[in-house]
Coordinates of C-alpha atoms and ligand atoms in Angstrom, one line a residue:
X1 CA 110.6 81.5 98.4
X2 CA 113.2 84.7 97.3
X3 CA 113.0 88.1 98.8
X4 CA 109.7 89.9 98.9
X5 CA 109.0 90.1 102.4
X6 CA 109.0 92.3 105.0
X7 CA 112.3 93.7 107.1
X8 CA 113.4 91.5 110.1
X9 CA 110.8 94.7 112.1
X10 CA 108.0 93.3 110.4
X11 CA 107.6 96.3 108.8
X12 CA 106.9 96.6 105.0
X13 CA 108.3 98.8 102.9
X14 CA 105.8 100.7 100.7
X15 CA 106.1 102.6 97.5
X16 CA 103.2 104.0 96.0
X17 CA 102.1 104.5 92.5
X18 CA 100.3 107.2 92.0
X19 CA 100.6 110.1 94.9
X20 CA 97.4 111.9 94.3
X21 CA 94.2 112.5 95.8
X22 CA 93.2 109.0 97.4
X23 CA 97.1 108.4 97.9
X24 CA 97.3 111.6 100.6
X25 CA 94.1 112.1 101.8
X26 CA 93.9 107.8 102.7
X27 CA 96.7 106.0 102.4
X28 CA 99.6 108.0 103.0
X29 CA 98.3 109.2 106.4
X30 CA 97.6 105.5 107.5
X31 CA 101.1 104.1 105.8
X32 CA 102.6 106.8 109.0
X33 CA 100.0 105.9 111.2
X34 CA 100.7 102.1 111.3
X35 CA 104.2 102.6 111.1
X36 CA 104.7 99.7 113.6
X37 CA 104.0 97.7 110.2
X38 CA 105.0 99.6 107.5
X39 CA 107.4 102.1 106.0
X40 CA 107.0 104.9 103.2
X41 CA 109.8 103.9 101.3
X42 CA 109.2 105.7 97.6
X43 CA 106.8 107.8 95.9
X44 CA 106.0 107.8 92.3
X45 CA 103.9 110.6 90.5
X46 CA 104.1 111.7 87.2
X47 CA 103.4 114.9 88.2
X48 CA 106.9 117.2 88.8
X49 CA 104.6 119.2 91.5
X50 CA 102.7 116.2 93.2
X51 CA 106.0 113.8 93.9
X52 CA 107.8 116.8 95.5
X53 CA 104.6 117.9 97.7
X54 CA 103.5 113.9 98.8
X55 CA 107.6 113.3 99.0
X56 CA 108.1 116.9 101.3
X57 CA 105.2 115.9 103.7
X58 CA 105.9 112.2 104.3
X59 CA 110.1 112.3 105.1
X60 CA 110.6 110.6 101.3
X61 CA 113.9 111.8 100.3
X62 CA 114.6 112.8 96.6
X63 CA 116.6 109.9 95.6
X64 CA 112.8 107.5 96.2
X65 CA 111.0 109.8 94.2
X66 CA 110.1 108.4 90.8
X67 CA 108.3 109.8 88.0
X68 CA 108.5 106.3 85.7
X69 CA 106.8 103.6 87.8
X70 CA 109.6 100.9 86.4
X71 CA 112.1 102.4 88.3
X72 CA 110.6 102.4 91.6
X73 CA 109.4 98.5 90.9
X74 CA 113.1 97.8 90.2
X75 CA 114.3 99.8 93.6
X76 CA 115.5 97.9 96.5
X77 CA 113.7 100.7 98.8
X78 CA 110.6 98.8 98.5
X79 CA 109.1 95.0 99.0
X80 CA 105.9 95.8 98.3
X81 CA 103.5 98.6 96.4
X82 CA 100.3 100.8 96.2
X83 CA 99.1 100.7 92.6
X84 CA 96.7 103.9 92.3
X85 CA 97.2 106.2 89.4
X86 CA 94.6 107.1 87.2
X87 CA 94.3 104.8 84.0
X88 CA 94.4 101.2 84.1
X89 CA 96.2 99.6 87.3
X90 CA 97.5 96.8 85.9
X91 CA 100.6 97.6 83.7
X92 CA 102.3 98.7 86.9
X93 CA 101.1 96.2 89.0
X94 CA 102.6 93.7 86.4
X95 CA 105.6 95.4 86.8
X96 CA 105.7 95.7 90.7
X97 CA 105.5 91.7 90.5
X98 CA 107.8 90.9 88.2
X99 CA 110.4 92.7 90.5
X100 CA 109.1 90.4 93.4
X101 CA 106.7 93.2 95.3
X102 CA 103.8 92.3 96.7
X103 CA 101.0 94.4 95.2
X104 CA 97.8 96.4 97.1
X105 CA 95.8 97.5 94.0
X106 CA 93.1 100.2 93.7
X107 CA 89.9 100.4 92.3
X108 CA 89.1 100.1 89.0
X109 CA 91.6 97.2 88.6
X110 CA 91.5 98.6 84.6
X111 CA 88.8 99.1 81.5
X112 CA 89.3 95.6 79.4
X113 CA 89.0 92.1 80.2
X114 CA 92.3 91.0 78.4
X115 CA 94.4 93.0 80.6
X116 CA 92.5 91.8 83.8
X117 CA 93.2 88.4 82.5
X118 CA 96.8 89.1 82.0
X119 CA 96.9 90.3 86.0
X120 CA 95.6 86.9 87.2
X121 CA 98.3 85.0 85.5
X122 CA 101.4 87.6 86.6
X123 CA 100.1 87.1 90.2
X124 CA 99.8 82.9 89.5
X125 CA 103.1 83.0 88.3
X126 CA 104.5 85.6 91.0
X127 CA 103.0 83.5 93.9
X128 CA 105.4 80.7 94.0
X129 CA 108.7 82.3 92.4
X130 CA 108.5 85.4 95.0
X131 CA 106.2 85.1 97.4
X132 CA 104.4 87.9 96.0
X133 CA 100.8 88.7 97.5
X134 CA 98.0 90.1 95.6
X135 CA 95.6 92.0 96.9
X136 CA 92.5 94.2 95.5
X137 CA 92.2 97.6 97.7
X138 CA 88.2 96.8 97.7
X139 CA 88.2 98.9 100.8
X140 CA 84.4 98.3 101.7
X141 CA 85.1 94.8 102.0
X142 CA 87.1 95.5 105.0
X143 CA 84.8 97.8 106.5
X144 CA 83.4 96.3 110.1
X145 CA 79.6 97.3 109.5
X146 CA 79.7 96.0 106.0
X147 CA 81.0 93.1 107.5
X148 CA 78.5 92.9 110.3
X149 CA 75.7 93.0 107.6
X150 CA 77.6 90.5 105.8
X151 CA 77.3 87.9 108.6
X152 CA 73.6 88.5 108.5
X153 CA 73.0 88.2 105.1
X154 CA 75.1 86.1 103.4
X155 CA 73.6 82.8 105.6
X156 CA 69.9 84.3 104.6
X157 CA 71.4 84.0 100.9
X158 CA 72.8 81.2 101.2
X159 CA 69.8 79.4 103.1
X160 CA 67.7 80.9 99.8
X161 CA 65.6 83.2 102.6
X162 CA 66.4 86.4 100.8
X163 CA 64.5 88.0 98.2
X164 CA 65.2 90.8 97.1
X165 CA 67.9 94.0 97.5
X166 CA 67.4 97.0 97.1
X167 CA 70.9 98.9 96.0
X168 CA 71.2 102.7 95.7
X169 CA 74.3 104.7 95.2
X170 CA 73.2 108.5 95.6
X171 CA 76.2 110.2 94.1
X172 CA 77.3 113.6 94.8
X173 CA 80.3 115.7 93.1
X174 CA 83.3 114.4 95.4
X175 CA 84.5 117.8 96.0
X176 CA 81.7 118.3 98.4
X177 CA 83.5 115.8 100.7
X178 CA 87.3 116.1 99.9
X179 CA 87.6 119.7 99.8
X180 CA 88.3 120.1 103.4
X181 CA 91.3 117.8 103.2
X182 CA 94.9 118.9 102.4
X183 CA 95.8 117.5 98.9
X184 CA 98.4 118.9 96.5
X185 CA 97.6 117.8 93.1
X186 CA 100.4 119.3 90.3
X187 CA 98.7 120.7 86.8
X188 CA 102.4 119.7 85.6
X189 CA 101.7 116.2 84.0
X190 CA 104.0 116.4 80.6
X191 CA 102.1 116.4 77.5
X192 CA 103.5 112.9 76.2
X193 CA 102.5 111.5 79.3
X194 CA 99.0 112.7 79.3
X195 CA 98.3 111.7 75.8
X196 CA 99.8 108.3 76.1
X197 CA 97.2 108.1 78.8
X198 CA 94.3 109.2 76.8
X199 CA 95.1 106.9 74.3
X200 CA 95.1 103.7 75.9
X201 CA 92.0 104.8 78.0
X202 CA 90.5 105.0 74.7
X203 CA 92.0 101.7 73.1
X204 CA 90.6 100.2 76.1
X205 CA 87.2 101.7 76.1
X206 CA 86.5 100.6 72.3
X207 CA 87.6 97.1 73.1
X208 CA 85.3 96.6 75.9
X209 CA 81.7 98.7 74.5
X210 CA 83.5 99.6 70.9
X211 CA 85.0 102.5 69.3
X212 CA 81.6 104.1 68.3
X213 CA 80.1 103.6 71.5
X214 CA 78.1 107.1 72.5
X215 CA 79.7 109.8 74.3
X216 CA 77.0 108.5 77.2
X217 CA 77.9 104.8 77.0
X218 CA 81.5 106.0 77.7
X219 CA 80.4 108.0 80.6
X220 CA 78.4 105.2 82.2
X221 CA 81.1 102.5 82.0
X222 CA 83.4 104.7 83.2
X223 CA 81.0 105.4 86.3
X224 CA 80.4 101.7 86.3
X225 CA 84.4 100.7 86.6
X226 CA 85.1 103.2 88.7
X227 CA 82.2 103.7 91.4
X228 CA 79.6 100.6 91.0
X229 CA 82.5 98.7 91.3
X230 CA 81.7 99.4 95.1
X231 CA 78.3 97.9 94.6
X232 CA 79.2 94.8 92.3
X233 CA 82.3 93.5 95.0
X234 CA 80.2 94.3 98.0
X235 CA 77.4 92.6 96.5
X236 CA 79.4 89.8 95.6
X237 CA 80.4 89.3 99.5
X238 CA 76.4 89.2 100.3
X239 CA 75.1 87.4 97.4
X240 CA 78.2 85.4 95.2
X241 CA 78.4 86.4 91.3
X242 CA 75.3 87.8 89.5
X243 CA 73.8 85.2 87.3
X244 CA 71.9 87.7 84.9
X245 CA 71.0 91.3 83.8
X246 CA 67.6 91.3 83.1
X247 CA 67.6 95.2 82.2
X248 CA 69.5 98.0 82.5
X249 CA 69.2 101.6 81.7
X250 CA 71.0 105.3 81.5
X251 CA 69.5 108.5 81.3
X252 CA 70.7 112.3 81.8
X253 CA 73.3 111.9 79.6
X254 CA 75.2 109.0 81.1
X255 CA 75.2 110.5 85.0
X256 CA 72.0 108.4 85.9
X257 CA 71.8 104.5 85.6
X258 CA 69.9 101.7 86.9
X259 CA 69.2 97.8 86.3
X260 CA 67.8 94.7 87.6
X261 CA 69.9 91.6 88.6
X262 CA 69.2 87.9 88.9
X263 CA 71.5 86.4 92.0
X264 CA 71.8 83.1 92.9
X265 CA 68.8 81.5 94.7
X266 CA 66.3 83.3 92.9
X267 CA 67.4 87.1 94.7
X268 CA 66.5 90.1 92.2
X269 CA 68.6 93.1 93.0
X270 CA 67.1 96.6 91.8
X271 CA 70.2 98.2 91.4
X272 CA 70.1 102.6 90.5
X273 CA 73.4 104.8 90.6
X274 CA 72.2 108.6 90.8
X275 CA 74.2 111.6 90.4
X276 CA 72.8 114.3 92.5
X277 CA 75.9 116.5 92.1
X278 CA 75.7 119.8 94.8
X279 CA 73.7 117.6 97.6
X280 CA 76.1 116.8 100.0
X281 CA 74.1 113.8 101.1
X282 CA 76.3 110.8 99.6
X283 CA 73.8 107.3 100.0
X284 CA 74.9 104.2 99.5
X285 CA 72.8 101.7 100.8
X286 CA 72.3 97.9 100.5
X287 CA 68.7 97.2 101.7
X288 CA 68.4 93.5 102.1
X289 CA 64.7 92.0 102.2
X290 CA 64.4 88.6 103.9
X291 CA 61.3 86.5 104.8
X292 CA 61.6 87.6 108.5
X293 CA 64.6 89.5 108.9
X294 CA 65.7 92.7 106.7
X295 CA 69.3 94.0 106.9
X296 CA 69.8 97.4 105.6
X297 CA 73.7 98.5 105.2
X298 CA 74.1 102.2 104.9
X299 CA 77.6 103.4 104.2
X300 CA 78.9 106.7 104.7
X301 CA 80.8 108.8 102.0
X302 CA 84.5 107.1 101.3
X303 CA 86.0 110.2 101.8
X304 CA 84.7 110.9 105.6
X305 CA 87.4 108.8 107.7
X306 CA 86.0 106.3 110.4
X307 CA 82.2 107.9 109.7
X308 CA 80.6 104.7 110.7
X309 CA 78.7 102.3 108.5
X310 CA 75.4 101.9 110.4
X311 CA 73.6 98.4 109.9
X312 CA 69.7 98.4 110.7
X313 CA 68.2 94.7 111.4
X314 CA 64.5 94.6 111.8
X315 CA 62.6 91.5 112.6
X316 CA 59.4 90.2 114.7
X317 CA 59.2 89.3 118.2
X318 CA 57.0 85.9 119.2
X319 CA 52.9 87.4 120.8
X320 CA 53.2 88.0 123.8
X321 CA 52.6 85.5 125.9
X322 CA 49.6 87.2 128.0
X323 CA 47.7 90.2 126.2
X324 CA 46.6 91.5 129.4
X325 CA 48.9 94.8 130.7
X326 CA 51.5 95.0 133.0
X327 CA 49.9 95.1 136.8
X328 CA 46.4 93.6 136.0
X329 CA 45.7 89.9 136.0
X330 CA 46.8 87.2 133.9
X331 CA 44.1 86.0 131.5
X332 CA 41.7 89.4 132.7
X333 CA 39.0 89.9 129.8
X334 CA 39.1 92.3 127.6
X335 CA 42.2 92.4 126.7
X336 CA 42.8 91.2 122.5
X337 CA 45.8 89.4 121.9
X338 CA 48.2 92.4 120.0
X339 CA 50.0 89.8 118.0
X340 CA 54.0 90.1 117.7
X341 CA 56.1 93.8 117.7
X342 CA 58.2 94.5 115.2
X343 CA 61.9 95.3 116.3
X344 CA 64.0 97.3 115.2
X345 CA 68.2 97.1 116.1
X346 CA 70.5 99.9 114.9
X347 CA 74.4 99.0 115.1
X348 CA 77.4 101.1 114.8
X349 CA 79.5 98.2 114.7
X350 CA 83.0 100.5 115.0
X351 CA 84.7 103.6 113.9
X352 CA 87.9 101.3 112.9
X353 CA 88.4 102.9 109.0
X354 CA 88.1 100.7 106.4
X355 CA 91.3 102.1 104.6
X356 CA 93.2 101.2 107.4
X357 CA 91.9 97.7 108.2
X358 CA 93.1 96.7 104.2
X359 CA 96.5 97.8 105.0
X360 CA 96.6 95.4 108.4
X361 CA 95.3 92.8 106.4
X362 CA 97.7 93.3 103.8
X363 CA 100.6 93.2 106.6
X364 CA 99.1 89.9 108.0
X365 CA 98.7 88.5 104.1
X366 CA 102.5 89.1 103.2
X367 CA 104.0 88.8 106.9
X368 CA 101.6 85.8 108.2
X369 CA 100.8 83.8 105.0
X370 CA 96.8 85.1 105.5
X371 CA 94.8 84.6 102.7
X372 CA 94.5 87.7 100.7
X373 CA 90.6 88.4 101.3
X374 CA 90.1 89.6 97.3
X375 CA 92.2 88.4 94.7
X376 CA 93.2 88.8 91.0
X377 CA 90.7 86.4 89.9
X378 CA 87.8 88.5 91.9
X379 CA 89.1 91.3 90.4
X380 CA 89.1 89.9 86.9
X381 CA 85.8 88.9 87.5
X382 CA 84.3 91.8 88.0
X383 CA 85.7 93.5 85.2
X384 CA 83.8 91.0 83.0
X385 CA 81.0 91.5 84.9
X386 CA 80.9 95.5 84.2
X387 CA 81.6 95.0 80.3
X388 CA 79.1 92.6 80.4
X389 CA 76.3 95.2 81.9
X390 CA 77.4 98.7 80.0
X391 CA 77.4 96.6 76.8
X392 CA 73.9 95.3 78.1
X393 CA 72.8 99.1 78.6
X394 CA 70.4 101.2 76.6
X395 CA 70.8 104.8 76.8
X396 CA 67.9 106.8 76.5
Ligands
NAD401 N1 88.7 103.2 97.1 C1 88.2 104.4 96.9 O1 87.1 104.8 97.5 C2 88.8 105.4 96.0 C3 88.6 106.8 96.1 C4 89.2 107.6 95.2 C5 90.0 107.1 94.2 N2 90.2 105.8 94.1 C6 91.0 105.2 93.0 O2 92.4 105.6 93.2 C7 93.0 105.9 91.9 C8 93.5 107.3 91.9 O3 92.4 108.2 92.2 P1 92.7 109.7 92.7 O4 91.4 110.2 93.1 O5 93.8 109.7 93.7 O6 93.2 110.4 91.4 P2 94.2 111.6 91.3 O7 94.1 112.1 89.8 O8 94.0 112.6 92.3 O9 95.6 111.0 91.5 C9 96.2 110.1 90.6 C10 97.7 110.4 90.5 O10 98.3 109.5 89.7 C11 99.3 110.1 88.9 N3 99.6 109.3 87.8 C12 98.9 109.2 86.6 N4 99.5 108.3 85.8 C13 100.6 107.9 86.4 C14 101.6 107.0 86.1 N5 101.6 106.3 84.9 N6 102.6 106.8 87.0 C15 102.7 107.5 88.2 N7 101.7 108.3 88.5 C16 100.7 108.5 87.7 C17 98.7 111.5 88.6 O11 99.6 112.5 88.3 C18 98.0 111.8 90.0 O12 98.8 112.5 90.9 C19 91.9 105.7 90.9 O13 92.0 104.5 90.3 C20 90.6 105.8 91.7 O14 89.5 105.1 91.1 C21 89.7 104.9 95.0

């Protein structure tokens, strides 16, 4: 295999596309943290004002600062790149593998199915010619509560012993929990740029729900895309690939929606996303109802770093064996058997931070040969999924 792989360190060189908000309040911050792994090698912002501020606070010079994407693809300063702009991820991941970079890509992968589709067959064809690993920045995936709930509940799913989930996603404004972080964000994007961008989210948008779709429609599948993605890859990890909308629903002007699933194995999930805007109580929670065990997965608010994911299991104990009380006779009289006790166990598996653990298994995935733990095709997946849905939506 040529190139695209890490220094003789180990560590990886990074570039990142897109040196915003999620870029400096996540993964620029862990990028130095785990710099036994990984380098900052070049930034890339269309934003004049944004580059220079990321570029000033993590030791970037000028000469790895990019405003067009292409160029820092083509630069020898990096073997492998962070793909989170806003718009559509997947032009510049196309590009970062057809230079030979390995690619961590953030949510939403992009708006239309075609272009997910092209993704999956740049990364098949990048695979063997470069070496070049793929990986979707589905952060919760990586998140050790979510995956202590996941060793619960997958084998209940699995063994056809779940019945139901209950999935809400209580949404506040995110400036109720990013505001006390430092970000610069320029108001400097040019013009061209900006409208270039508005247009293809548009072309996008009217191939997936079409160009008349109500101003609603637009705001749920743009909700959809880019926050129940969350919900659809998580739930994937629990329960495999949804196997049919029953019904689905927006209200409040396309800030509100809900549906019902059908999952393998017969599991209905009720499924609501709720923006409450000013309550700064962020809920996301997976409630997971099993014939004698329940496994409820609350996480916290993305933005909070290492705020644990708490995981409560409930279940029933066997009767006990002797209804008398402690310190009086076995067998005494009077004593009515108080049949079994409901337990309940609450686990904070770790405060490890999701957004880290994806860049250590991205280090292991281009450095170890690991198997990247969400793909293209996932990705892809899900993006025909969530056309699927808004287009199944009525908006009342
Ligand atoms: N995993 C999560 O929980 C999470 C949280 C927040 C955001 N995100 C995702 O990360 C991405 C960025 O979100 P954000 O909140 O940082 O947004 P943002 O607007 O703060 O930052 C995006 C940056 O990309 C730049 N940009 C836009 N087009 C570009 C291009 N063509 N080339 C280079 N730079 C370009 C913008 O100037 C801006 O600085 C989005 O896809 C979003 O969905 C993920």
């Amino acid at each position: 295999m040529a190139s695209s792989t890490s220094r003789p360190d180990g560590r990886v060189r990074v570039g990142v596309i897109g040196s915003g908000s999620i870029a400096q309040i996540m993964h620029l911050p862990y990028l130095k943290e785990l710099d036994d792994r990984f380098a900052i090698g070049a930034l890339c912002d269309v934003s004049p004002t944004t580059l220079e501020a990321a570029g000033e606070r993590y030791g970037v010079p000028p000469h790895a600062r990019f405003a067009d994407y292409h160029e820092l693809c083509a630069s020898d300063l990096v073997d492998a790149v962070l793909v989170c702009p806003s718009g559509s991820h997947v032009p510049p991941a196309i590009a970062a593998l057809e230079a030979g970079k390995h690619v961590l890509i953030e949510k939403p992968l992009c708006y239309r199915l075609d272009e997910a589709e092209a993704l999956v067959e740049a990364a098949r064809e990048a695979r063997p010619r470069s070496g070049a690993v793929t990986l979707l920045a589905y952060m919760k995936r990586f998140d050790p509560g979510y995956q202590y709930g996941q060793r619960l509940v997958r084998p209940l799913a699995e063994r056809g012993e779940l019945r139901f989930v209950d999935a809400r996603h209580i949404h506040p404004s995110n400036d109720l929990y990013t505001a006390h972080h430092l970000v610069e964000r320029g108001r400097d994007v040019p013009a061209a740029v900006r409208e270039e961008g508005a247009r293809a989210h548009d072309a996008a948008i009217a191939v997936s729900i079409g160009a008349n779709a109500p101003a609603a429609l637009r705001r749920v599948f743009g909700g959809m895309m880019g926050s129940s993605i969350h919900d659809v890859y998580c739930l994937n990890g629990l329960l495999g690939r949804p196997e049919e909308i029953v019904a689905s629903e927006a209200w409040d002007g396309g800030r509100c929606w809900s549906a019902i699933f059908r999952y393998p194995n017969g599991v209905r999930v009720n499924y609501a996303w709720i923006d409450v805007r000013q309550v700064r109580e962020f809920t996301q929670e997976l409630a997971c109802f099993g014939g004698d065990t329940r496994v409820t997965i609350t996480f916290p608010s993305p933005f909070l770093k290492s705020a644990p994911t708490i995981v409560r299991v409930q279940g029933m104990e066997p009767p006990p064996a002797d209804p008398a009380p402690y310190g009086r006779p076995s067998g005494e009289p009077g004593w009515q058997d108080p049949g079994p006790a409901h337990w309940e166990q609450r686990v904070t598996a770790s405060h490890e931070e999701a957004f880290k653990r994806e860049w250590i298994h991205f280090h292991a995935c281009i450095t170890q040969g690991v198997e990247p733990l969400a793909g293209a095709e996932e990705a892809r997946d899900d993006t025909a999924f969530v056309v699927e849905w808004a287009r199944a939506t009525r908006v009342g």
